[in-house]
Short mmCIF file of C-alpha atoms in Angstrom, two decimals:
data_model
loop_
_atom_site.label_atom_id
_atom_site.label_comp_id
_atom_site.label_asym_id
_atom_site.label_seq_id
_atom_site.Cartn_x
_atom_site.Cartn_y
_atom_site.Cartn_z
CA MET A 1 4.10 55.44 17.56
CA THR A 2 2.00 57.18 20.16
CA SER A 3 3.25 55.05 22.99
CA LYS A 4 6.84 55.69 21.98
CA ALA A 5 6.26 59.41 21.96
CA THR A 6 4.55 59.19 25.31
CA VAL A 7 7.43 57.41 26.95
CA SER A 8 9.98 59.93 25.77
CA THR A 9 7.77 62.81 26.87
CA ALA A 10 7.33 61.27 30.27
CA ALA A 11 11.09 60.89 30.61
CA MET A 12 11.60 64.52 29.68
CA VAL A 13 8.96 65.70 32.05
CA LYS A 14 10.64 63.81 34.84
CA ARG A 15 14.03 65.35 34.23
CA GLU A 16 13.20 68.96 33.56
CA PRO A 17 9.60 69.78 34.27
CA ALA A 18 10.04 73.43 33.36
CA THR A 19 10.85 72.97 29.69
CA THR A 20 8.09 70.77 28.37
CA PRO A 21 7.21 71.83 24.85
CA ASP A 22 3.59 72.27 23.85
CA ALA A 23 0.68 72.49 24.59
CA ASN A 24 -2.95 73.33 24.75
CA ILE A 25 -3.72 70.35 26.91
CA PRO A 26 -2.63 70.75 30.54
CA ARG A 27 0.44 68.67 31.06
CA ALA A 28 -0.83 66.73 34.05
CA ALA A 29 -4.00 65.69 32.29
CA ARG A 30 -2.24 64.60 29.15
CA ARG A 31 0.28 62.67 31.11
CA SER A 32 -2.20 60.78 33.23
CA ARG A 33 -4.26 59.80 30.20
CA ASN A 34 -1.27 58.67 28.21
CA GLN A 35 0.33 56.91 31.11
CA PHE A 36 -2.62 54.56 31.41
CA PHE A 37 -1.58 52.62 28.34
CA ALA A 38 2.06 53.68 28.10
CA PHE A 39 4.40 50.71 27.97
CA ARG A 40 5.94 50.54 31.46
CA GLY A 41 4.45 53.93 32.15
CA THR A 42 3.81 55.26 35.63
CA LEU A 43 0.42 55.38 37.26
CA SER A 44 -0.36 56.92 40.62
CA ARG A 45 -1.17 54.61 43.50
CA ARG A 46 -4.69 55.98 43.70
CA ALA A 47 -5.34 55.46 40.00
CA GLN A 48 -4.05 51.90 40.29
CA ILE A 49 -6.33 51.03 43.20
CA LEU A 50 -9.24 52.63 41.43
CA THR A 51 -8.53 50.62 38.30
CA SER A 52 -8.33 47.39 40.30
CA ILE A 53 -11.65 48.05 41.99
CA CYS A 54 -13.40 49.06 38.76
CA ALA A 55 -12.18 45.98 36.93
CA SER A 56 -13.33 43.70 39.74
CA LEU A 57 -16.73 45.40 39.92
CA PHE A 58 -17.09 45.03 36.18
CA VAL A 59 -16.48 41.28 36.33
CA ILE A 60 -18.94 40.90 39.21
CA ALA A 61 -21.57 42.97 37.39
CA ALA A 62 -21.17 40.95 34.19
CA TRP A 63 -21.51 37.75 36.19
CA GLU A 64 -24.68 38.98 37.94
CA LEU A 65 -26.23 40.21 34.71
CA SER A 66 -25.52 37.06 32.75
CA THR A 67 -27.85 35.07 35.01
CA ARG A 68 -30.33 37.88 35.65
CA LEU A 69 -30.80 38.30 31.91
CA GLY A 70 -31.19 34.58 31.53
CA TRP A 71 -28.12 33.99 29.40
CA ILE A 72 -26.96 31.35 31.81
CA ASN A 73 -29.06 29.10 33.99
CA SER A 74 -28.49 30.19 37.57
CA LEU A 75 -28.43 26.54 38.60
CA PHE A 76 -25.12 26.24 36.73
CA LEU A 77 -23.73 29.63 37.64
CA PRO A 78 -25.32 31.18 40.71
CA PRO A 79 -25.03 34.99 40.53
CA PRO A 80 -22.90 36.89 43.06
CA SER A 81 -25.91 38.05 45.04
CA VAL A 82 -27.00 34.46 45.69
CA THR A 83 -23.43 33.38 46.34
CA VAL A 84 -22.94 36.05 48.98
CA GLU A 85 -26.23 35.14 50.60
CA THR A 86 -25.25 31.48 50.69
CA LEU A 87 -21.84 32.45 52.01
CA TRP A 88 -23.51 34.18 54.91
CA THR A 89 -25.80 31.27 55.81
CA MET A 90 -22.85 28.90 55.55
CA ILE A 91 -20.83 31.07 57.90
CA THR A 92 -23.66 31.38 60.42
CA GLN A 93 -25.11 27.87 60.20
CA LYS A 94 -22.61 25.52 58.62
CA HIS A 95 -19.27 26.32 60.22
CA LEU A 96 -17.75 27.60 56.98
CA LEU A 97 -15.13 29.61 58.83
CA TRP A 98 -14.10 26.60 60.85
CA ASN A 99 -13.71 24.56 57.66
CA ALA A 100 -11.76 27.39 56.07
CA GLY A 101 -9.54 27.47 59.14
CA VAL A 102 -8.87 23.75 58.91
CA SER A 103 -7.93 24.10 55.24
CA THR A 104 -5.71 27.12 55.87
CA LEU A 105 -3.94 25.29 58.66
CA ARG A 106 -3.28 22.30 56.41
CA VAL A 107 -1.90 24.54 53.70
CA TRP A 108 0.42 26.35 56.07
CA VAL A 109 1.70 23.25 57.82
CA ALA A 110 2.47 21.51 54.54
CA PHE A 111 3.92 24.67 53.05
CA ALA A 112 6.12 25.30 56.06
CA LEU A 113 7.41 21.75 55.77
CA SER A 114 8.18 22.30 52.08
CA VAL A 115 9.95 25.58 52.75
CA VAL A 116 12.02 24.31 55.64
CA MET A 117 13.24 21.43 53.49
CA ALA A 118 13.53 23.24 50.17
CA ILE A 119 15.65 26.17 51.32
CA PRO A 120 18.69 24.24 52.57
CA ILE A 121 18.44 21.57 49.88
CA GLY A 122 17.96 24.12 47.10
CA ILE A 123 20.89 26.18 48.35
CA ALA A 124 23.06 23.07 48.54
CA MET A 125 22.00 22.04 45.02
CA SER A 126 23.14 25.30 43.48
CA SER A 127 26.19 25.79 45.69
CA PHE A 128 27.77 22.36 45.39
CA ARG A 129 28.11 20.77 41.97
CA GLY A 130 28.01 17.27 43.45
CA VAL A 131 24.73 17.79 45.28
CA GLY A 132 23.21 19.42 42.21
CA ALA A 133 24.30 16.60 39.93
CA ALA A 134 22.95 14.00 42.35
CA LEU A 135 19.56 15.58 43.03
CA GLU A 136 18.59 17.34 39.84
CA PRO A 137 17.44 14.26 37.87
CA ILE A 138 15.44 12.97 40.83
CA VAL A 139 13.80 16.32 41.47
CA ASP A 140 13.01 16.82 37.80
CA PHE A 141 11.42 13.39 37.57
CA ILE A 142 9.18 13.79 40.59
CA ARG A 143 8.36 17.38 39.71
CA TYR A 144 6.54 16.22 36.59
CA LEU A 145 4.43 13.61 38.33
CA PRO A 146 0.84 14.84 38.57
CA VAL A 147 -0.14 14.96 42.22
CA PRO A 148 -3.62 13.44 41.64
CA ALA A 149 -1.96 10.37 40.14
CA LEU A 150 -0.24 9.75 43.46
CA VAL A 151 -3.40 10.03 45.55
CA PRO A 152 -4.13 6.27 45.56
CA LEU A 153 -0.58 5.43 46.58
CA SER A 154 -0.64 8.09 49.24
CA ILE A 155 -3.83 6.63 50.72
CA ILE A 156 -2.31 3.16 50.73
CA TRP A 157 0.79 4.50 52.47
CA PHE A 158 -0.71 6.92 54.95
CA GLY A 159 -4.40 6.07 55.17
CA VAL A 160 -7.00 8.84 54.96
CA GLY A 161 -5.84 10.96 57.88
CA GLU A 162 -3.98 14.26 57.97
CA THR A 163 -0.72 12.66 56.87
CA THR A 164 -2.05 11.97 53.39
CA LYS A 165 -3.16 15.57 52.92
CA ILE A 166 0.09 17.02 54.19
CA PHE A 167 2.03 14.57 52.05
CA LEU A 168 0.15 15.47 48.86
CA LEU A 169 0.58 19.20 49.44
CA TRP A 170 4.22 18.75 50.24
CA LEU A 171 4.66 16.65 47.13
CA GLY A 172 3.09 19.30 44.97
CA THR A 173 5.23 22.16 46.24
CA PHE A 174 8.53 20.86 47.58
CA PHE A 175 9.98 19.70 44.28
CA GLN A 176 9.00 22.90 42.53
CA LEU A 177 10.27 25.04 45.34
CA VAL A 178 13.62 23.33 45.59
CA LEU A 179 14.40 24.26 41.99
CA LEU A 180 13.22 27.82 42.48
CA VAL A 181 15.44 28.18 45.55
CA ALA A 182 18.40 26.72 43.66
CA ASP A 183 17.79 29.19 40.88
CA ASP A 184 17.52 32.14 43.27
CA MET A 185 20.85 31.18 44.79
CA ARG A 186 22.46 30.77 41.39
CA ARG A 187 21.44 34.30 40.52
CA VAL A 188 23.31 35.86 43.46
CA PRO A 189 26.09 37.86 41.77
CA GLN A 190 29.50 36.25 42.07
CA GLU A 191 30.81 39.68 43.07
CA TYR A 192 28.88 39.56 46.36
CA VAL A 193 30.40 36.20 47.18
CA GLU A 194 33.88 37.46 46.41
CA ILE A 195 33.42 40.64 48.43
CA ALA A 196 32.58 38.45 51.42
CA TYR A 197 35.65 36.27 50.95
CA THR A 198 37.98 39.22 50.48
CA VAL A 199 36.92 40.78 53.77
CA GLY A 200 37.71 37.53 55.50
CA ALA A 201 34.38 35.66 55.66
CA ARG A 202 34.43 31.89 56.07
CA PRO A 203 32.18 29.97 53.63
CA PHE A 204 29.36 29.60 56.15
CA GLN A 205 29.52 33.29 57.04
CA MET A 206 29.43 34.15 53.35
CA LEU A 207 26.33 31.98 52.89
CA LYS A 208 24.53 33.35 55.90
CA ASP A 209 25.47 37.04 55.74
CA VAL A 210 25.65 37.60 52.01
CA ALA A 211 24.34 34.92 49.66
CA PHE A 212 21.18 34.17 51.63
CA ARG A 213 20.51 37.83 52.24
CA ALA A 214 21.01 38.63 48.57
CA MET A 215 18.55 35.97 47.41
CA LEU A 216 15.91 36.79 50.03
CA PRO A 217 13.69 39.17 48.01
CA ASN A 218 13.42 36.73 45.09
CA LEU A 219 12.95 33.83 47.45
CA PHE A 220 10.11 35.62 49.20
CA ASP A 221 8.39 36.23 45.87
CA ASN A 222 8.73 32.61 44.88
CA LEU A 223 7.32 31.48 48.21
CA ARG A 224 4.36 33.76 47.77
CA ILE A 225 3.61 32.27 44.36
CA THR A 226 4.15 28.67 45.43
CA LEU A 227 1.84 29.11 48.40
CA GLY A 228 -0.99 29.63 45.91
CA TRP A 229 -0.35 26.24 44.34
CA CYS A 230 -0.81 24.60 47.72
CA TRP A 231 -4.51 25.42 47.57
CA THR A 232 -4.90 23.53 44.29
CA TYR A 233 -3.51 20.38 45.82
CA LEU A 234 -5.39 20.92 49.05
CA ILE A 235 -8.75 20.72 47.33
CA ILE A 236 -7.73 17.52 45.57
CA ALA A 237 -6.60 16.05 48.86
CA GLU A 238 -9.74 17.11 50.69
CA ILE A 239 -12.06 15.87 47.95
CA VAL A 240 -10.51 12.44 48.06
CA ALA A 241 -10.13 11.91 51.75
CA ALA A 242 -11.58 14.32 54.27
CA ASP A 243 -14.63 15.03 56.40
CA ASN A 244 -13.81 18.68 56.89
CA GLY A 245 -12.12 21.55 55.11
CA LEU A 246 -13.21 23.65 52.15
CA GLY A 247 -12.59 20.88 49.62
CA PHE A 248 -14.93 18.63 51.57
CA VAL A 249 -17.54 21.38 51.77
CA ILE A 250 -17.42 21.96 48.03
CA TRP A 251 -17.53 18.29 47.19
CA ALA A 252 -20.39 17.61 49.58
CA ALA A 253 -22.43 20.47 48.09
CA ARG A 254 -21.82 19.12 44.59
CA ARG A 255 -23.41 15.83 45.54
CA TYR A 256 -26.75 17.65 46.04
CA MET A 257 -26.29 19.93 42.99
CA ASN A 258 -26.11 22.78 45.49
CA THR A 259 -24.16 25.01 43.12
CA SER A 260 -24.47 28.15 45.20
CA GLU A 261 -22.68 26.41 48.08
CA VAL A 262 -20.03 25.16 45.66
CA MET A 263 -19.60 28.70 44.42
CA ALA A 264 -19.48 30.07 47.98
CA GLY A 265 -16.74 27.58 48.82
CA VAL A 266 -14.75 28.54 45.75
CA VAL A 267 -15.17 32.23 46.49
CA THR A 268 -13.91 31.66 50.02
CA ILE A 269 -10.72 30.14 48.67
CA GLY A 270 -10.32 33.09 46.32
CA LEU A 271 -10.82 35.56 49.15
CA ILE A 272 -8.28 33.79 51.35
CA GLY A 273 -5.83 33.85 48.46
CA LEU A 274 -6.42 37.53 47.79
CA LEU A 275 -5.96 38.42 51.44
CA THR A 276 -2.83 36.32 51.89
CA ASP A 277 -1.25 37.71 48.77
CA GLN A 278 -1.92 41.30 49.75
CA ILE A 279 -0.48 40.75 53.22
CA LEU A 280 2.63 39.10 51.80
CA ARG A 281 3.09 41.90 49.30
CA LEU A 282 2.87 44.40 52.11
CA ILE A 283 5.51 42.53 54.09
CA HIS A 284 7.71 42.40 50.99
CA LYS A 285 7.40 46.13 50.53
CA ARG A 286 8.16 46.84 54.15
CA TYR A 287 11.02 44.45 54.56
CA PHE A 288 12.76 45.02 51.24
CA ARG A 289 12.50 48.78 51.27
CA TYR A 290 15.96 49.09 49.75
CA LEU A 291 14.84 47.66 46.41
CA MET B 1 69.71 49.68 48.11
CA ALA B 2 66.35 48.98 46.54
CA PRO B 3 63.68 47.75 48.96
CA ALA B 4 62.65 44.10 48.67
CA PRO B 5 59.68 43.69 46.32
CA TYR B 6 56.37 43.48 48.16
CA LEU B 7 54.17 41.64 45.68
CA VAL B 8 55.81 39.21 43.29
CA PHE B 9 54.34 37.43 40.26
CA ASP B 10 56.72 34.55 39.71
CA GLY B 11 56.50 32.47 36.54
CA ILE B 12 52.72 32.76 36.14
CA ALA B 13 50.69 31.09 33.39
CA LYS B 14 46.98 30.34 33.35
CA TYR B 15 44.89 27.96 31.29
CA PHE B 16 41.16 27.37 31.45
CA GLY B 17 41.11 23.90 29.93
CA ASP B 18 42.66 24.32 26.48
CA LEU B 19 42.26 28.07 26.57
CA GLU B 20 45.45 29.96 27.25
CA VAL B 21 44.56 33.03 29.26
CA VAL B 22 47.91 34.19 30.57
CA ALA B 23 50.85 33.28 28.33
CA PRO B 24 53.83 31.69 30.05
CA THR B 25 55.36 33.30 31.82
CA PHE B 26 54.32 36.50 33.50
CA ASP B 27 56.78 37.96 35.98
CA LEU B 28 56.44 41.21 37.85
CA ALA B 29 57.72 42.69 41.07
CA VAL B 30 55.59 45.37 42.72
CA LYS B 31 56.97 47.70 45.37
CA ARG B 32 55.07 48.51 48.53
CA ASN B 33 52.70 51.46 48.03
CA GLU B 34 53.08 51.30 44.29
CA PHE B 35 50.13 52.06 42.03
CA ILE B 36 50.20 49.56 39.18
CA VAL B 37 47.80 49.80 36.27
CA PHE B 38 47.13 46.80 34.05
CA LEU B 39 46.23 48.32 30.69
CA GLY B 40 45.04 46.28 27.77
CA PRO B 41 42.16 45.27 25.53
CA SER B 42 38.98 43.91 27.13
CA GLY B 43 38.93 40.16 27.43
CA SER B 44 42.68 39.84 27.70
CA GLY B 45 43.83 37.96 30.78
CA LYS B 46 44.66 41.03 32.85
CA THR B 47 41.67 40.69 35.12
CA THR B 48 42.52 37.04 35.68
CA LEU B 49 46.00 38.04 36.80
CA MET B 50 44.57 40.56 39.22
CA ARG B 51 42.09 38.02 40.56
CA MET B 52 44.98 35.67 41.29
CA VAL B 53 46.35 38.27 43.69
CA GLY B 54 42.95 38.25 45.38
CA GLY B 55 43.15 34.48 45.72
CA LEU B 56 40.01 34.17 43.58
CA GLU B 57 41.88 32.26 40.85
CA THR B 58 44.87 29.98 41.12
CA PRO B 59 47.74 30.18 38.63
CA SER B 60 48.32 27.08 36.50
CA THR B 61 52.04 27.50 36.92
CA GLY B 62 54.16 29.65 39.20
CA GLU B 63 53.07 31.49 42.30
CA ILE B 64 52.29 34.95 43.60
CA ARG B 65 53.89 36.02 46.85
CA LEU B 66 52.82 38.86 49.09
CA ASP B 67 55.50 39.88 51.56
CA GLY B 68 57.23 36.56 50.88
CA GLN B 69 54.09 34.48 51.58
CA PRO B 70 52.55 32.53 48.68
CA ILE B 71 48.92 33.54 48.05
CA ARG B 72 46.54 30.60 48.36
CA GLU B 73 43.11 31.99 49.14
CA PRO B 74 41.26 35.28 49.55
CA ASP B 75 41.67 37.22 52.76
CA ARG B 76 41.09 40.72 53.96
CA ASP B 77 44.66 41.91 53.35
CA ARG B 78 43.67 42.06 49.66
CA GLY B 79 40.42 43.92 48.99
CA MET B 80 38.39 43.93 45.80
CA VAL B 81 36.50 46.78 44.14
CA PHE B 82 34.33 45.63 41.25
CA GLN B 83 32.75 47.68 38.49
CA SER B 84 29.21 46.56 39.33
CA TYR B 85 27.62 44.85 42.33
CA SER B 86 30.32 46.58 44.34
CA SER B 87 28.13 47.14 47.40
CA PHE B 88 25.28 45.24 49.04
CA PRO B 89 21.88 46.81 48.29
CA TRP B 90 20.32 45.59 51.55
CA LEU B 91 22.82 47.45 53.75
CA THR B 92 23.02 51.21 54.25
CA VAL B 93 26.14 53.06 53.17
CA ALA B 94 27.56 52.91 56.70
CA GLU B 95 26.64 49.25 57.12
CA ASN B 96 28.33 48.46 53.82
CA VAL B 97 31.53 50.11 54.95
CA ALA B 98 31.28 48.47 58.36
CA TYR B 99 30.86 45.10 56.65
CA GLY B 100 34.59 45.27 55.87
CA MET B 101 35.23 44.87 59.61
CA LYS B 102 32.52 42.33 60.36
CA TYR B 103 34.89 39.39 60.69
CA ARG B 104 37.66 41.26 62.45
CA LEU B 105 37.94 40.02 66.00
CA ASP B 106 40.94 42.21 66.76
CA LEU B 107 38.88 45.41 66.90
CA THR B 108 36.66 46.47 69.79
CA PRO B 109 33.21 47.84 68.92
CA GLU B 110 34.38 51.35 69.85
CA ARG B 111 37.39 51.01 67.60
CA LYS B 112 35.16 49.81 64.75
CA GLU B 113 32.88 52.77 65.28
CA ALA B 114 35.80 55.17 65.10
CA ARG B 115 37.22 53.54 61.98
CA LEU B 116 33.81 53.60 60.32
CA ALA B 117 33.48 57.33 60.92
CA HIS B 118 37.03 57.89 59.72
CA TYR B 119 36.63 56.06 56.41
CA LEU B 120 33.20 57.50 55.70
CA GLN B 121 34.80 60.90 56.14
CA LEU B 122 37.79 59.97 53.99
CA VAL B 123 35.65 59.06 50.97
CA GLY B 124 33.18 61.88 51.59
CA LEU B 125 30.15 59.75 52.46
CA SER B 126 29.47 60.90 56.04
CA ASP B 127 26.32 62.73 54.96
CA PHE B 128 24.94 59.63 53.27
CA ALA B 129 25.71 57.14 56.03
CA ASP B 130 22.09 56.04 56.45
CA SER B 131 21.08 55.99 52.78
CA TYR B 132 20.72 52.78 50.85
CA PRO B 133 23.04 52.32 47.85
CA ASN B 134 20.19 52.61 45.35
CA LYS B 135 19.60 56.16 46.59
CA VAL B 136 23.15 57.38 45.93
CA SER B 137 25.05 57.94 42.68
CA GLY B 138 27.20 55.38 40.90
CA GLY B 139 30.29 57.29 41.96
CA MET B 140 29.25 57.10 45.60
CA ARG B 141 28.65 53.38 45.29
CA GLN B 142 32.26 52.95 44.18
CA ARG B 143 33.35 55.06 47.14
CA ILE B 144 31.45 52.71 49.43
CA ALA B 145 33.47 49.83 48.02
CA ILE B 146 36.77 51.66 48.44
CA ALA B 147 35.93 52.60 52.01
CA ARG B 148 34.91 49.00 52.75
CA THR B 149 38.28 47.62 51.64
CA LEU B 150 40.08 50.30 53.65
CA ALA B 151 38.00 49.55 56.73
CA ALA B 152 38.74 45.87 56.28
CA GLY B 153 42.39 46.83 56.60
CA SER B 154 43.43 45.70 53.14
CA ASP B 155 46.99 46.63 52.24
CA VAL B 156 46.46 45.77 48.60
CA LEU B 157 43.49 47.13 46.66
CA LEU B 158 42.48 45.19 43.57
CA MET B 159 40.29 47.27 41.32
CA ASP B 160 38.61 45.83 38.26
CA GLU B 161 37.60 48.76 36.03
CA PRO B 162 35.96 50.34 39.07
CA PHE B 163 35.08 53.60 37.33
CA GLY B 164 34.05 52.03 34.03
CA ALA B 165 30.36 52.76 34.46
CA LEU B 166 30.71 56.38 35.57
CA ASP B 167 30.36 59.56 33.56
CA ALA B 168 33.50 61.52 32.68
CA GLN B 169 33.15 64.11 35.43
CA ARG B 170 32.59 61.65 38.27
CA ARG B 171 35.35 59.51 36.90
CA GLU B 172 37.83 62.33 37.09
CA ASP B 173 36.77 63.26 40.64
CA LEU B 174 37.16 59.70 41.81
CA GLN B 175 40.53 59.28 40.11
CA ILE B 176 41.91 62.30 41.93
CA GLU B 177 40.43 61.06 45.15
CA LEU B 178 41.71 57.53 44.77
CA ARG B 179 45.21 58.79 44.12
CA ARG B 180 44.97 60.99 47.22
CA ILE B 181 43.75 58.09 49.37
CA GLN B 182 46.48 55.85 48.04
CA GLN B 183 49.14 58.39 48.97
CA GLN B 184 47.62 59.15 52.34
CA ASP B 185 46.88 55.60 53.46
CA ALA B 186 49.95 54.13 51.72
CA LYS B 187 48.18 51.37 49.82
CA THR B 188 49.45 49.15 47.07
CA ILE B 189 46.98 49.15 44.21
CA ILE B 190 46.49 46.99 41.15
CA PHE B 191 44.03 48.71 38.88
CA VAL B 192 42.68 47.13 35.71
CA THR B 193 41.42 49.37 32.92
CA HIS B 194 41.36 49.82 29.16
CA ASP B 195 41.21 53.61 29.40
CA VAL B 196 44.59 55.14 28.52
CA ASP B 197 43.93 58.54 30.16
CA GLU B 198 42.88 56.91 33.37
CA ALA B 199 45.94 54.65 33.34
CA VAL B 200 48.41 57.49 32.81
CA PHE B 201 46.74 59.73 35.36
CA LEU B 202 46.65 57.13 38.13
CA ALA B 203 49.65 54.90 37.68
CA ASP B 204 53.12 54.85 39.07
CA ARG B 205 53.76 52.15 36.53
CA ILE B 206 51.66 50.89 33.63
CA ILE B 207 51.86 47.34 32.36
CA VAL B 208 50.55 47.19 28.79
CA PHE B 209 49.04 43.81 27.91
CA SER B 210 48.49 42.07 24.61
CA LYS B 211 45.21 40.53 23.53
CA ARG B 212 44.52 37.11 25.02
CA PRO B 213 46.60 35.22 25.96
CA ALA B 214 47.87 38.06 28.09
CA ARG B 215 51.54 38.87 27.92
CA MET B 216 53.36 41.96 29.05
CA LEU B 217 54.18 44.10 26.02
CA GLU B 218 55.46 47.27 27.66
CA GLU B 219 56.23 48.63 31.05
CA VAL B 220 55.91 52.39 31.35
CA ASP B 221 57.33 54.20 34.35
CA ILE B 222 54.84 57.02 34.91
CA ALA B 223 56.06 57.99 38.38
CA ALA B 224 59.42 58.99 36.94
CA ALA B 225 57.74 61.31 34.46
CA LEU B 226 54.84 62.73 36.48
CA GLY B 227 55.86 62.37 40.11
CA PRO B 228 53.55 61.35 42.96
CA ASP B 229 51.04 64.21 42.95
CA ARG B 230 48.28 64.05 40.39
CA THR B 231 46.11 67.13 40.04
CA LEU B 232 43.65 68.51 37.55
CA GLU B 233 46.30 70.94 36.27
CA LEU B 234 48.58 68.04 35.53
CA ARG B 235 45.87 66.47 33.49
CA ASP B 236 45.81 69.46 31.15
CA SER B 237 49.59 69.75 30.92
CA GLU B 238 51.80 69.13 27.92
CA ARG B 239 53.75 66.51 29.90
CA PHE B 240 50.65 64.47 30.55
CA PHE B 241 49.51 64.72 26.97
CA LYS B 242 52.84 63.56 25.57
CA LEU B 243 52.99 60.60 27.89
CA ARG B 244 49.43 59.70 27.08
CA THR B 245 50.17 59.73 23.35
CA GLU B 246 53.17 57.50 23.90
CA VAL B 247 51.18 54.97 25.90
CA LEU B 248 48.38 55.10 23.38
CA LYS B 249 50.85 53.99 20.70
CA PHE B 250 51.72 50.94 22.75
CA VAL B 251 48.06 50.14 23.24
CA ARG B 252 47.38 50.42 19.52
CA ALA B 253 50.27 48.10 18.88
CA ALA B 254 48.79 45.71 21.45
CA ALA B 255 45.43 45.72 19.73
CA GLY B 256 47.08 44.78 16.44
CA HIS B 257 49.19 42.12 18.06
CA ASP B 258 47.64 38.96 16.66
CA ASN B 259 49.09 35.51 17.07
#
């Protein structure tokens, strides 16, 4: 009930700010309080950032307290303070940044390979019935294979070098991505395609100038999400066969029950993910300003 | 002597599998610069017939000829204006209009520039040239589409309920404007709608369709009754009202026309 009333009030306020009925409470204050939990309500940029920071701080504080108060043995869950300390010594003494760089490079190379292959194949799958019919069963089959199950085969095929790692990452993302791309293309309104044809575009011009351009914002979003999955497979690949990279660092630390180093490694991955995602979001906002 | 028909529907029928969409056979001869309105219930085959002119559907039987040439595929001599998704959101208003000329090799860049300015002016969008479509009104978005087809150099405009999503006021403005543009630029228009007022106000000739499968039930010569100029005053006149009532009767009959 309340949320419904809030939404309608907000809509009214937007349209004609002068004629709000009520009230004893200042309008701005009431609005901001209600908007916080209003379904699809609006929240100022500053309030959003503040909320994000507060929530994160809360989680970190709860984590710190849970070991400080002895609820959890710090050997199993090192508190943030210890993790940060370890992070620092690992950066200064154990080449953590170099290992992170190696991992990031692997992710990007494999991901780039996936993208370069998935975009044309996905577009072809959704644009041409024949290609779709031929590839869909194969893609669906491989898509459901768990990547870890293919690690032994991959090692037999490619040994324990970089090829295996790139292959496993590619395997984990390409088949997912190809379907996402096909779906993005399918969702391009038929009207756009027909506009192109009725102003004299050839099929390739239609694809390049209209269909691809129309799917780009969704495609970008899907790439951003899929990139995150790469990290999952990377750690598996690096645990199994590597002598560098974050997965190796984490796995090596585990061997000595060095949980704070494990945690520091995990946190590094999280931080890289957070940073990448924010940068990609920023690019999205810049580049697709018309949305 | 009557001029040779410009656009000819000759023995058209259309089936999608077992589904009969256009009943055999539909025949119609359209004069150059004539404003034809296809009026009929939603989901009848009238849009399909219009799309055939665009080359976006092929007739199951018969053929459509434009200036004596059978229509086989879409090209820029026949422009489309859709109800929704009628402009590209990633292009500015001016870029959208200019897109109509993108594949024209016969125009120099200067010529394109001049045409762009001309058509933006014609549809009243010069002040919004650099805005993105999501920042302008629904009526303006339809103007973008009209200007694009004009810039492309289309002689035939195919309009599929283009004003269907607009409010009454904008609708009326655009109808007056479209009629003016059609007279000024001498375009042949096929306009699909289920709105009787709109049909009577715009058309030189109305074709009233049955429910699916589409067949022509009536042909109403509006030009003979209302003349070429359509103004707001006309809209409020007794003449208009009478004609509208007459057409409405046909449409009601069409709605009750079950097989």
